[in-house]
Amino acid sequence: MTDIPSGSGAVARTTMDKVHGSLARRHRKQLILQIFGITAISLAFLMLFILLASLITTGHKAFTQTEITLEVFIDPEEISVERLPRGNFTNVLAAAVAADLPSVDQQDRAEMRVVGGILSNGAQFQLRDRVVEEPELIGQTITISVPVSDPYDQLHKDLLDRETPENLRRLDDTQIAYYDRLVENGAIAASLNTGLLTNADSRFPELAGLKGAIMGSFWALLTCFLISFPLGIGAAIYLEEFAPKNKLSDFIEVNINNLAAVPSVVFGLLALSVFIGLFGLPRSAPFVGGLTLALMTMPTIIIATRAALKAVPPSIREAALGLGASKQQVVFGHVVPLAMPGILTGTIIGLAQALGETAPLLLIGMNAFITSAPATPFDSATALPTQIFIWADSPERGFVSRTSAAILVLLTFLIMMNAIAIYLRSKFERKW
Amino acid sequence: MDALRTVTRDIDTNSTKISARGVQVHYGDTHAIKDVDVDIKERSVTAFIGPSGCGKSTFLRCINRMNDTIDICRVTGDIRIDGDDIYDRSIDPVQLRARVGMVFQKPNPFPKSIYDNVAYGPKIHGLARSRAEMDEIVERSLRRGAIWDEVKDRLHAPGTGLSGGQQQRLCIARAVATDPEVLLMDEPCSALDPIATAQIEELIDTLREKYTVVIVTHSMQQAARVSQKTAFFHLGNLVEYGDTDDIFTNPKDRRTESYISGRIG
Ligand SMILES: Nc1ncnc2c1ncn2[C@@H]1O[C@H](COP(=O)(O)OP(=O)(O)OP(=O)(O)O)[C@@H](O)[C@H]1O
Ligand SMILES: [Mg+2]
């Protein structure tokens, strides 16, 4: 070290000085870049946090449902075996509530109507179904839990302010007194709202559930998957591996990329005029919804599949070809299996997009009011996003929290699908 | 080191395995191979040498029609193996490649187990009738690839988990598993260290007992060590072809001489 001539040492020093000067500049640039990146990510997280927080604060109330537990005497005078399934179930229930409220005069029809109003409109059907199933219950006293109607549900969840002047409130002082009395008796309690997932839609928020929408989305996505997955992958494999590279295939490629960018509402209009108008397929059917979504998902799958096929190293193809594998053996024995993680990820991301798609489903009528879940893909139904759209549009207070809850359910499904995509990708990931 | 010895060469009594006449290759407008005539002897090692871009790989890939997979590549002329024109309409390239195996520059095992790598060729050509027969083919091939002892306890471990030299020997084992007549090797040692290279060279020397081997190499020493015949390519022309000893000790063409003495390349 010591015997290095001083001349070259000087040269080295000046070079190092220059490097030092530029080093400081480069570090500064890197720091700025890092700050930008961290800021951007923090902002994104903040937005996500605000979104989720607001959804959860409004939506969590919809995950419980206020119910009233009643000792119901099934009065043979009101309900007779011969007239089932008809019968005066409302009166029987009102009487059961009134039994808990000593101040109520059971002969006063107006008052009894107010008492009956504590219960959800669906309570009578719940009781009816129970009695139809076991007619021998007539004449007996049974214990049954039924939902309370929306204003009482709101009151129980502290969403109804008792300080509001009486004439502006949805419940007057007497009604609140009834409610307080029932709470005192321990008849009213909140329980987990399983109806949110097991009921279909309803005019009454306390009865409205997502079963119809979930089943509708399920059938639509199933149709979409069954059509777009094989067609998309087949098209991609053909275009990438077998099609001659010429003007026509270039033209097709450009058009597929364009198709992926077409606004979804256009696909909805297309579906409306072709599937429903021309082919006469039923309106509001998840099958038609699935066809429409397949149109939109297919370009995504084709693009993802082609990218995944391109990413398979050529050395693997050469190895197989060199051993005398045919083109088809190379593609299906080596290239496609190696591209599978990418293909599956692309497909699931495409399906997740389809799950959240609203506009095309609105156009084909999947925003109809339907109170039963679809049993087949050809029954009228809604889908999760259109259900959210319907509920967000409904005036009843109870639908506000249900809308948020429905959004949370939709987000849960989306997160689950993305988690599956990540899992599949890591499971099938192979090194070469 | 044993492998670095100069191989004692047989007297050339072998018959011609591959004969090429007037071979021309174009990649679009690039004229990559210009009118090449060559006769490659059976059960011998023939080395292709020459500066980068002179067309060694291109010519090698003509012999098993791997160039067919390149859209813009056009091959004309006549290449015969055992007298059969391999570019004849009646010849299926898939069948040809079962007769003419290939080992590539970069080891390229399939991301499958060692066993499946070797078994792949026999499987697609239906060479084994039973599991036991397949086991036998795999073992024989791995032995021929001089890698059996290293992998016999982990046949079901992934082939990609081997070292570079082991991977290349696995690829050689995979290529010989279909029992080809000709083995083409495109710079098989360029990604390997000297020890792995020595192992492969030794292996090539034993392979010549059974196969006709054509090897592309950038190392003159390697060509001298393993081959009996050497072909020198320059700018798409086959400049000189003859016994390796003659080419290296007594080159006839000025270009060959400059190349082997390190003046062009
Ligand atoms: N796929 C291809 N498309 C177009 N031109 C090609 C292609 N492959 C090779 N060529 C051209 O053909 C000529 C010969 O290439 P080749 O790969 O045969 O050379 P090489 O002798 O193997 O060189 P190296 O020693 O560097 O591997 C080169 O000019 C090259 O640019
Ligand atoms: Mg080459």
XYZ file of C-alpha atoms and ligand atoms in Angstrom:
729
model
C 0.000 0.000 0.000
C 2.739 2.404 0.973
C 4.731 1.961 -2.198
C 2.013 3.220 -4.532
C 3.464 6.255 -6.334
C 1.996 9.520 -5.056
C 0.933 10.507 -8.585
C -1.483 7.635 -9.027
C -2.671 8.157 -5.444
C -3.673 11.681 -6.357
C -5.520 10.452 -9.395
C -7.298 7.890 -7.287
C -8.195 10.521 -4.749
C -9.727 12.903 -7.244
C -11.742 10.045 -8.771
C -12.947 9.093 -5.338
C -13.822 12.718 -4.625
C -15.927 12.827 -7.772
C -17.606 9.608 -6.836
C -18.274 11.071 -3.400
C -19.871 14.141 -4.882
C -22.189 12.160 -7.113
C -22.805 9.641 -4.336
C -24.401 12.311 -2.156
C -26.608 13.330 -5.061
C -27.633 9.745 -5.759
C -28.417 9.135 -2.098
C -30.541 12.256 -2.039
C -32.494 11.091 -5.091
C -33.033 7.718 -3.568
C -34.249 9.285 -0.334
C -36.751 11.466 -2.200
C -38.002 8.435 -4.086
C -38.399 6.517 -0.852
C -40.312 9.360 0.765
C -42.634 9.533 -2.215
C -43.214 5.819 -2.129
C -43.900 5.695 1.572
C -46.265 8.671 1.329
C -48.170 7.058 -1.516
C -48.523 3.775 0.333
C -49.557 5.520 3.547
C -52.210 7.486 1.677
C -53.518 4.334 0.062
C -53.715 2.612 3.435
C -55.410 5.622 4.982
C -58.086 5.575 2.264
C -58.602 1.868 2.707
C -58.841 2.345 6.450
C -61.412 5.139 6.097
C -63.474 3.028 3.712
C -63.460 -0.026 5.943
C -63.989 1.982 9.115
C -67.017 3.770 7.726
C -68.455 0.528 6.373
C -67.941 -1.258 9.647
C -69.309 1.545 11.802
C -72.524 1.707 9.808
C -72.615 -1.927 8.818
C -71.897 -3.726 12.080
C -75.387 -2.943 13.409
C -76.859 -5.006 10.618
C -75.016 -8.052 11.863
C -77.319 -8.231 14.888
C -81.085 -8.341 14.783
C -83.438 -7.353 17.621
C -85.815 -10.149 18.391
C -88.703 -10.582 20.765
C -89.395 -13.857 22.496
C -93.096 -14.570 23.017
C -95.241 -17.150 24.699
C -97.854 -17.582 21.990
C -101.163 -19.262 22.691
C -102.309 -20.571 19.336
C -105.973 -19.790 19.730
C -108.177 -22.333 17.900
C -110.773 -19.591 17.472
C -108.379 -17.591 15.322
C -106.561 -20.452 13.617
C -108.269 -23.661 12.616
C -106.767 -26.704 10.980
C -109.276 -26.616 8.143
C -108.369 -23.121 7.022
C -104.611 -23.563 7.078
C -102.438 -22.046 5.783
C -104.797 -19.138 6.321
C -105.645 -17.867 9.753
C -105.417 -14.838 11.932
C -101.780 -15.199 12.938
C -101.370 -11.436 13.424
C -104.030 -11.360 16.111
C -102.552 -14.334 17.917
C -99.129 -12.688 17.962
C -100.503 -9.307 19.031
C -102.303 -10.989 21.877
C -99.074 -12.637 22.947
C -97.301 -9.269 23.015
C -100.198 -7.642 24.831
C -99.986 -10.313 27.485
C -96.600 -8.871 28.384
C -98.009 -5.334 28.518
C -100.613 -5.106 31.336
C -101.602 -1.526 30.422
C -102.991 -2.602 27.061
C -106.706 -3.115 26.617
C -106.971 -6.210 24.419
C -110.424 -5.166 23.168
C -109.173 -1.849 21.775
C -108.522 -2.609 18.110
C -106.480 0.552 17.471
C -104.271 -0.112 20.437
C -103.882 -3.762 19.437
C -102.770 -2.654 16.000
C -100.035 -0.532 17.587
C -98.997 -3.501 19.727
C -98.938 -5.760 16.664
C -96.727 -3.175 14.973
C -93.933 -3.977 17.385
C -93.434 -7.203 15.494
C -91.978 -7.482 12.063
C -94.409 -8.088 9.282
C -92.655 -11.349 8.702
C -93.458 -12.653 12.182
C -96.885 -13.913 11.126
C -95.347 -15.955 8.313
C -92.791 -17.431 10.658
C -95.594 -18.526 12.992
C -97.710 -19.697 10.074
C -94.939 -21.881 8.691
C -94.403 -23.392 12.105
C -98.093 -24.208 12.545
C -98.509 -25.538 9.019
C -95.637 -27.889 9.710
C -97.110 -29.094 13.004
C -100.880 -28.512 13.008
C -101.148 -30.274 16.382
C -99.695 -27.100 17.957
C -103.121 -25.462 17.626
C -104.559 -24.975 21.062
C -101.140 -25.130 22.695
C -98.810 -22.392 23.938
C -95.434 -22.258 22.253
C -92.343 -20.103 22.692
C -91.192 -18.368 19.557
C -88.617 -15.669 18.748
C -89.533 -13.279 15.988
C -87.843 -10.133 14.700
C -89.199 -6.771 15.819
C -90.109 -4.228 13.174
C -87.574 -1.793 11.832
C -88.296 1.264 14.101
C -87.972 -0.857 17.248
C -84.835 -2.477 15.840
C -83.413 1.016 15.291
C -84.456 2.027 18.802
C -82.744 -0.995 20.276
C -79.572 -0.220 18.358
C -79.623 3.418 19.608
C -80.147 4.649 16.084
C -83.432 6.301 17.077
C -82.955 9.346 19.275
C -85.397 9.537 22.200
C -84.668 13.277 22.519
C -86.243 14.074 19.151
C -89.628 15.839 19.561
C -92.395 13.254 19.546
C -94.060 14.456 16.355
C -90.829 14.004 14.410
C -90.035 10.593 15.834
C -90.972 7.301 14.179
C -92.173 5.978 17.530
C -94.330 8.001 19.901
C -94.039 8.017 23.669
C -96.548 5.183 24.205
C -94.689 2.947 21.758
C -91.396 3.685 23.483
C -93.048 2.900 26.795
C -94.174 -0.478 25.392
C -90.644 -1.122 24.222
C -89.142 -0.218 27.599
C -91.630 -2.472 29.352
C -90.772 -5.390 27.063
C -87.040 -4.848 27.584
C -87.677 -4.798 31.327
C -89.477 -8.149 31.022
C -86.455 -9.475 29.185
C -88.518 -10.275 26.113
C -86.461 -8.171 23.719
C -82.861 -9.025 22.967
C -80.420 -8.689 20.131
C -79.082 -11.829 18.512
C -76.742 -12.615 15.633
C -78.496 -11.752 12.411
C -78.253 -15.035 10.540
C -81.185 -13.844 8.434
C -78.783 -11.495 6.664
C -77.309 -14.534 4.930
C -80.228 -16.965 5.022
C -83.150 -14.727 3.977
C -83.871 -13.498 0.505
C -84.749 -9.886 -0.169
C -87.773 -8.274 1.469
C -89.575 -4.927 1.576
C -89.008 -4.979 5.336
C -85.421 -4.268 6.239
C -85.534 -6.461 9.355
C -86.358 -9.449 7.140
C -84.225 -8.589 4.147
C -81.268 -10.876 3.571
C -78.642 -11.588 0.964
C -79.386 -15.227 0.178
C -81.006 -14.384 -3.151
C -78.157 -12.068 -4.098
C -75.462 -14.526 -3.034
C -77.104 -17.356 -4.949
C -77.630 -15.054 -7.933
C -73.974 -14.049 -7.902
C -72.980 -17.681 -7.448
C -74.951 -18.873 -10.475
C -73.785 -15.930 -12.543
C -70.137 -16.485 -11.641
C -70.430 -20.210 -12.236
C -71.849 -19.585 -15.699
C -69.204 -16.958 -16.315
C -66.421 -19.312 -15.209
C -67.662 -22.309 -17.171
C -67.803 -20.240 -20.328
C -64.882 -17.859 -20.051
C -62.300 -20.244 -18.549
C -62.215 -22.908 -21.269
C -62.863 -20.451 -24.091
C -60.363 -17.908 -22.785
C -57.623 -20.435 -22.188
C -58.320 -22.207 -25.462
C -58.171 -18.937 -27.390
C -54.997 -17.881 -25.612
C -53.239 -21.203 -26.193
C -54.203 -21.208 -29.833
C -53.155 -17.603 -30.417
C -49.922 -17.934 -28.494
C -48.750 -21.378 -29.514
C -50.398 -22.491 -32.727
C -51.713 -19.534 -34.725
C -49.478 -18.347 -37.556
C -48.055 -14.936 -36.801
C -49.517 -12.738 -39.502
C -51.637 -9.642 -40.026
C -54.817 -11.450 -39.039
C -53.463 -12.694 -35.713
C -52.052 -9.211 -34.998
C -55.467 -7.768 -35.732
C -57.128 -10.256 -33.391
C -54.593 -9.499 -30.678
C -55.203 -5.752 -30.893
C -58.939 -6.321 -30.727
C -58.742 -8.566 -27.684
C -56.737 -5.904 -25.905
C -59.330 -3.325 -26.915
C -62.133 -5.565 -25.728
C -60.599 -5.632 -22.256
C -60.922 -1.854 -22.147
C -64.548 -1.593 -23.271
C -66.742 -0.106 -20.508
C -68.909 -2.732 -18.868
C -72.132 -0.866 -19.558
C -71.581 -1.492 -23.264
C -71.470 -5.236 -22.631
C -74.713 -4.844 -20.718
C -76.390 -3.180 -23.684
C -75.037 -5.838 -26.007
C -76.382 -8.575 -23.751
C -79.732 -6.852 -23.535
C -80.144 -6.643 -27.274
C -78.552 -9.971 -28.224
C -79.150 -12.458 -25.398
C -82.527 -11.125 -24.322
C -83.797 -9.369 -27.433
C -82.538 -11.709 -30.123
C -82.214 -15.098 -28.420
C -85.172 -14.526 -26.099
C -83.337 -15.608 -22.953
C -85.140 -14.666 -19.726
C -84.619 -11.271 -18.138
C -83.035 -11.011 -14.703
C -81.632 -14.536 -14.966
C -78.192 -15.219 -13.497
C -77.447 -17.314 -16.573
C -77.727 -14.263 -18.788
C -75.768 -12.287 -16.215
C -73.072 -14.944 -16.364
C -72.968 -14.808 -20.163
C -72.562 -11.049 -20.011
C -69.839 -11.260 -17.387
C -68.121 -13.969 -19.458
C -67.856 -11.514 -22.356
C -66.017 -9.158 -20.057
C -63.886 -11.728 -18.270
C -62.719 -13.539 -21.385
C -60.312 -10.816 -22.589
C -58.802 -10.614 -19.102
C -58.271 -14.370 -19.047
C -56.876 -14.405 -22.581
C -54.395 -11.652 -21.808
C -53.319 -13.202 -18.497
C -52.965 -16.647 -20.069
C -50.916 -15.384 -22.984
C -48.618 -13.508 -20.614
C -48.228 -16.652 -18.504
C -47.483 -18.789 -21.580
C -44.942 -16.271 -22.831
C -43.191 -16.335 -19.469
C -42.385 -20.048 -19.746
C -38.694 -20.175 -20.633
C -38.000 -21.237 -24.243
C -35.364 -23.668 -22.967
C -38.150 -25.899 -21.630
C -39.859 -25.961 -25.013
C -36.562 -26.727 -26.741
C -35.805 -29.511 -24.299
C -39.124 -31.201 -24.980
C -39.009 -30.620 -28.736
C -35.456 -31.941 -28.841
C -36.631 -35.187 -27.264
C -39.178 -35.631 -30.018
C -42.266 -34.320 -28.300
C -44.917 -33.071 -30.694
C -46.026 -29.464 -30.541
C -49.185 -30.491 -28.741
C -47.223 -32.567 -26.204
C -44.902 -29.642 -25.562
C -47.781 -27.249 -25.036
C -50.016 -29.409 -22.884
C -47.315 -31.421 -21.149
C -44.924 -28.619 -20.260
C -45.917 -25.101 -21.171
C -49.489 -25.028 -19.877
C -48.696 -26.736 -16.541
C -45.856 -24.288 -15.970
C -48.111 -21.378 -16.888
C -50.938 -22.632 -14.654
C -50.268 -20.396 -11.637
C -50.371 -17.338 -13.870
C -53.465 -18.591 -15.675
C -55.327 -19.304 -12.443
C -54.346 -15.991 -10.911
C -55.548 -14.156 -13.992
C -58.789 -16.119 -14.026
C -59.563 -15.496 -10.372
C -58.787 -11.806 -10.698
C -61.086 -11.709 -13.735
C -63.828 -13.464 -11.787
C -63.368 -11.148 -8.816
C -63.850 -8.236 -11.198
C -66.956 -9.916 -12.553
C -68.292 -10.429 -9.031
C -68.207 -6.700 -8.385
C -69.562 -5.685 -11.780
C -72.865 -3.793 -11.512
C -73.731 -1.864 -14.652
C -74.232 -4.758 -17.103
C -76.355 -6.635 -14.561
C -78.583 -3.588 -14.054
C -79.136 -3.459 -17.795
C -80.243 -7.062 -18.051
C -82.653 -6.613 -15.151
C -80.796 -8.297 -12.332
C -82.000 -5.537 -10.040
C -85.525 -6.923 -9.811
C -87.287 -7.225 -6.477
C -87.357 -10.958 -5.850
C -88.170 -12.480 -2.499
C -86.879 -15.967 -3.062
C -83.418 -17.263 -3.811
C -82.940 -18.613 -7.344
C -82.922 -22.398 -7.437
C -81.493 -22.572 -10.950
C -79.494 -20.124 -13.070
C -82.627 -19.432 -15.078
C -84.735 -18.061 -12.190
C -84.937 -14.332 -11.741
C -82.463 -13.079 -9.191
C -80.304 -10.215 -8.101
C -76.563 -10.301 -7.588
C -74.545 -8.913 -4.695
C -73.595 -5.608 -6.319
C -77.095 -5.001 -7.708
C -78.576 -5.888 -4.296
C -76.338 -3.246 -2.769
C -77.593 -0.859 -5.431
C -81.242 -1.658 -4.588
C -80.771 -1.340 -0.849
C -78.791 1.866 -1.131
C -81.750 3.220 -3.041
C -84.367 2.167 -0.463
C -85.836 4.838 1.835
C -86.191 2.692 4.990
C -83.639 3.534 7.669
C -82.922 -0.127 8.262
C -81.489 -0.510 4.784
C -78.681 1.954 5.509
C -76.841 -0.427 7.772
C -77.848 -3.398 5.632
C -76.251 -1.732 2.610
C -72.968 -1.373 4.459
C -73.266 -4.931 5.721
C -73.892 -6.161 2.175
C -70.817 -4.278 0.979
C -68.802 -5.944 3.722
C -70.126 -9.334 2.620
C -69.169 -8.569 -0.988
C -65.706 -7.410 0.086
C -65.301 -10.588 2.119
C -66.011 -12.679 -0.958
C -63.560 -10.609 -3.001
C -60.846 -10.953 -0.375
C -61.478 -14.688 -0.238
C -61.123 -14.987 -4.009
C -57.912 -13.008 -4.014
C -56.600 -15.106 -1.148
C -57.311 -18.221 -3.211
C -55.442 -16.654 -6.125
C -52.427 -15.970 -3.918
C -52.583 -19.457 -2.439
C -52.758 -21.115 -5.854
C -49.923 -19.024 -7.144
C -47.631 -19.972 -4.289
C -48.727 -23.607 -4.402
C -48.036 -24.111 -8.086
C -45.029 -21.849 -8.268
C -42.045 -23.753 -9.575
C -38.539 -22.716 -10.297
C -36.587 -23.547 -13.374
C -6.068 -35.217 -14.752
C -7.386 -38.212 -16.578
C -9.934 -36.355 -18.685
C -7.437 -33.822 -19.921
C -5.379 -36.400 -21.760
C -5.468 -36.355 -25.487
C -7.834 -39.076 -26.535
C -6.226 -41.898 -28.416
C -7.978 -41.885 -31.738
C -9.279 -44.749 -33.778
C -8.229 -45.135 -37.308
C -11.063 -43.883 -39.452
C -12.742 -47.037 -40.620
C -16.222 -45.843 -39.771
C -18.852 -45.313 -42.377
C -20.675 -42.047 -43.001
C -23.648 -41.421 -40.708
C -24.716 -37.945 -41.716
C -24.045 -36.477 -45.091
C -24.917 -32.907 -46.017
C -24.785 -31.515 -49.524
C -25.286 -27.921 -50.560
C -26.981 -26.884 -47.321
C -28.090 -23.263 -47.211
C -29.883 -21.611 -44.308
C -31.551 -18.225 -44.352
C -33.055 -16.373 -41.413
C -35.220 -13.921 -43.298
C -32.572 -11.947 -45.190
C -29.616 -13.250 -43.197
C -27.694 -15.923 -45.052
C -26.460 -17.972 -42.103
C -25.150 -21.135 -43.796
C -23.652 -20.960 -47.263
C -23.479 -24.120 -49.296
C -22.072 -26.554 -46.753
C -21.023 -30.097 -47.699
C -19.941 -32.428 -44.926
C -19.795 -36.139 -44.134
C -19.975 -37.065 -40.473
C -18.625 -40.461 -39.491
C -20.523 -42.990 -37.476
C -19.492 -43.639 -33.846
C -17.102 -40.763 -33.658
C -17.037 -37.300 -32.191
C -17.105 -34.428 -34.629
C -16.421 -30.927 -33.351
C -17.744 -27.741 -34.942
C -15.560 -24.765 -34.192
C -15.503 -21.215 -35.413
C -15.975 -17.625 -34.318
C -19.212 -16.474 -32.746
C -22.080 -16.048 -35.185
C -20.502 -18.197 -37.896
C -23.449 -20.602 -37.992
C -22.309 -23.586 -35.911
C -25.532 -23.789 -33.917
C -27.593 -23.160 -37.010
C -26.018 -26.045 -38.866
C -26.262 -28.321 -35.834
C -29.966 -27.541 -35.501
C -30.492 -28.489 -39.153
C -29.530 -32.055 -38.316
C -32.540 -32.609 -36.049
C -34.746 -30.027 -37.762
C -34.976 -27.845 -34.671
C -34.829 -24.918 -37.084
C -38.352 -25.859 -38.166
C -39.585 -24.223 -34.981
C -38.228 -20.847 -36.074
C -40.746 -19.208 -38.393
C -38.297 -17.142 -40.417
C -35.771 -19.935 -40.897
C -35.459 -21.501 -44.358
C -33.286 -24.565 -45.006
C -32.414 -25.803 -48.489
C -30.076 -28.520 -49.682
C -29.815 -32.131 -48.779
C -29.106 -33.720 -45.408
C -29.149 -37.495 -45.134
C -28.865 -39.752 -42.130
C -28.064 -43.318 -43.144
C -29.046 -42.297 -46.642
C -32.535 -41.029 -45.706
C -33.257 -37.447 -46.652
C -34.387 -35.956 -43.355
C -36.099 -33.018 -45.050
C -38.204 -35.377 -47.114
C -41.953 -34.949 -46.836
C -42.344 -38.483 -45.537
C -40.106 -37.787 -42.531
C -41.833 -36.610 -39.405
C -39.580 -34.224 -37.461
C -40.943 -35.681 -34.243
C -39.732 -39.121 -35.249
C -36.435 -37.717 -36.469
C -35.785 -36.098 -33.093
C -36.215 -39.434 -31.405
C -33.312 -40.672 -33.570
C -31.249 -37.514 -33.178
C -30.992 -36.344 -29.580
C -29.851 -32.905 -28.559
C -28.127 -31.381 -25.560
C -28.298 -27.631 -25.203
C -25.849 -24.996 -24.142
C -27.632 -24.209 -20.889
C -28.732 -27.198 -18.809
C -32.512 -27.282 -19.176
C -34.002 -30.046 -17.038
C -37.781 -30.051 -16.775
C -39.080 -28.823 -13.426
C -39.928 -32.423 -12.582
C -38.214 -35.203 -10.709
C -34.920 -36.639 -11.936
C -36.727 -39.858 -12.781
C -39.454 -38.109 -14.764
C -36.874 -36.079 -16.655
C -35.210 -39.199 -17.956
C -38.447 -41.133 -18.399
C -40.101 -38.396 -20.444
C -38.626 -39.295 -23.828
C -39.210 -43.071 -23.531
C -42.707 -42.346 -22.285
C -43.814 -40.181 -25.200
C -42.307 -42.618 -27.682
C -43.788 -45.610 -25.888
C -40.434 -47.353 -25.413
C -41.250 -49.025 -22.102
C -44.031 -51.531 -21.743
C -43.934 -51.775 -17.955
C -42.861 -49.827 -14.938
C -39.946 -52.197 -14.403
C -38.778 -51.700 -17.961
C -38.952 -47.936 -17.489
C -36.948 -48.196 -14.268
C -34.346 -50.106 -16.204
C -34.201 -47.518 -19.000
C -33.871 -44.715 -16.453
C -31.066 -46.452 -14.612
C -29.204 -47.346 -17.797
C -29.523 -43.793 -19.111
C -28.386 -42.232 -15.866
C -25.408 -44.603 -15.796
C -24.590 -43.662 -19.371
C -24.858 -40.012 -18.334
C -22.311 -40.750 -15.569
C -24.608 -39.389 -12.913
C -26.271 -42.524 -11.553
C -24.142 -42.772 -8.418
C -24.856 -39.192 -7.490
C -28.631 -39.345 -7.868
C -29.627 -42.969 -7.302
C -30.854 -42.157 -3.781
C -32.949 -39.191 -4.802
C -34.514 -40.102 -8.107
C -37.711 -38.358 -7.081
C -36.079 -35.095 -6.069
C -36.519 -32.253 -8.589
C -33.996 -32.213 -11.415
C -33.705 -28.454 -11.081
C -32.224 -28.920 -7.603
C -28.979 -30.395 -8.979
C -25.758 -28.466 -9.553
C -25.083 -27.061 -13.029
C -22.733 -29.891 -14.020
C -25.096 -32.527 -12.651
C -27.992 -30.896 -14.501
C -26.070 -31.046 -17.764
C -25.251 -34.723 -17.246
C -28.918 -35.284 -16.430
C -29.780 -33.635 -19.734
C -27.333 -35.943 -21.498
C -28.919 -38.920 -19.730
C -32.319 -37.651 -20.797
C -31.134 -37.334 -24.397
C -29.696 -40.871 -24.507
C -32.786 -42.370 -22.850
C -34.586 -42.567 -26.200
C -31.557 -44.461 -27.547
C -30.818 -42.043 -30.388
C -28.285 -42.788 -33.085
C -26.911 -39.287 -33.173
C -26.292 -36.945 -30.271
C -26.002 -33.227 -30.995
C -24.396 -31.056 -28.336
C -24.392 -27.278 -28.571
C -21.651 -25.966 -26.300
C -22.603 -28.404 -23.545
C -19.852 -27.205 -21.195
C -20.055 -23.459 -21.596
C -21.992 -23.029 -18.352
C -19.803 -25.385 -16.360
C -16.678 -25.183 -14.228
C -13.470 -27.049 -15.254
C -14.200 -30.098 -13.100
C -17.726 -30.551 -14.448
C -16.336 -29.920 -17.936
C -13.775 -32.670 -17.478
C -16.498 -35.071 -16.358
C -18.610 -34.268 -19.406
C -15.665 -34.619 -21.753
C -14.904 -38.015 -20.341
C -18.533 -38.903 -20.773
C -18.514 -37.775 -24.419
C -15.527 -39.977 -25.048
C -17.446 -43.015 -23.772
C -20.604 -42.033 -25.657
C -18.806 -42.425 -28.944
C -18.767 -46.195 -28.463
C -22.464 -46.184 -29.166
C -23.451 -42.864 -30.687
C -22.433 -40.474 -33.392
C -21.677 -37.295 -31.480
C -21.541 -33.795 -32.956
C -20.379 -31.121 -30.577
C -20.173 -27.361 -30.970
C -17.473 -25.844 -28.861
C -15.665 -22.577 -28.373
C -12.771 -24.241 -26.679
C -10.060 -25.390 -29.050
C -8.602 -27.517 -26.308
C -11.915 -29.230 -25.868
C -12.225 -29.905 -29.586
C -8.712 -31.305 -29.565
C -9.391 -33.452 -26.512
C -12.683 -35.050 -27.438
C -13.085 -35.088 -31.205
C -11.765 -37.195 -34.036
C -12.978 -34.858 -36.764
C -13.178 -31.094 -36.676
C -15.105 -28.719 -38.905
C -14.150 -25.055 -38.935
C -16.916 -22.627 -39.873
C -16.381 -19.016 -40.775
C -19.097 -16.525 -41.770
C -21.462 -19.320 -42.749
C -18.927 -21.260 -44.785
C -17.436 -24.586 -43.886
C -13.828 -23.551 -44.385
C -12.026 -26.700 -43.449
C -13.019 -30.173 -42.384
C -10.773 -33.070 -41.527
C -9.120 -35.123 -38.842
C -8.789 -33.124 -35.657
C -5.046 -33.773 -35.490
C -4.536 -32.395 -38.976
C -6.701 -29.348 -38.393
C -4.830 -28.382 -35.264
C -1.311 -29.254 -36.316
C -1.424 -28.590 -40.005
C -4.324 -26.354 -41.052
C -4.557 -25.871 -44.808
C -6.609 -22.686 -44.847
C -5.186 -19.376 -43.666
C -8.419 -18.549 -41.806
C -8.313 -21.798 -39.872
C -4.768 -21.153 -38.905
C -5.523 -17.627 -37.679
C -8.507 -18.886 -35.717
C -6.758 -21.712 -33.928
C -3.786 -19.520 -33.175
C -6.171 -17.002 -31.656
C -5.996 -14.224 -34.237
C -9.661 -14.259 -35.246
C -12.559 -15.173 -33.021
N -33.442 -17.183 -34.576
C -32.687 -16.432 -35.389
N -33.256 -15.441 -36.065
C -32.510 -14.667 -36.900
N -31.216 -14.820 -37.079
C -30.572 -15.799 -36.417
C -31.293 -16.653 -35.540
N -30.426 -17.517 -34.998
C -29.225 -17.226 -35.533
N -29.309 -16.196 -36.392
C -28.207 -15.619 -37.155
O -27.544 -16.638 -37.846
C -26.151 -16.478 -37.793
C -25.526 -17.740 -37.219
O -25.959 -17.906 -35.884
P -25.562 -19.139 -34.992
O -26.359 -19.054 -33.755
O -25.678 -20.355 -35.786
O -24.048 -18.831 -34.662
P -23.042 -19.665 -33.769
O -21.916 -20.033 -34.644
O -23.734 -20.725 -33.053
O -22.541 -18.558 -32.770
P -22.172 -18.723 -31.227
O -20.834 -19.359 -31.207
O -22.110 -17.334 -30.717
O -23.237 -19.544 -30.599
C -25.904 -15.254 -36.949
O -25.617 -14.190 -37.822
C -27.175 -15.010 -36.246
O -27.397 -13.625 -36.090
Mg -24.322 -21.113 -30.986
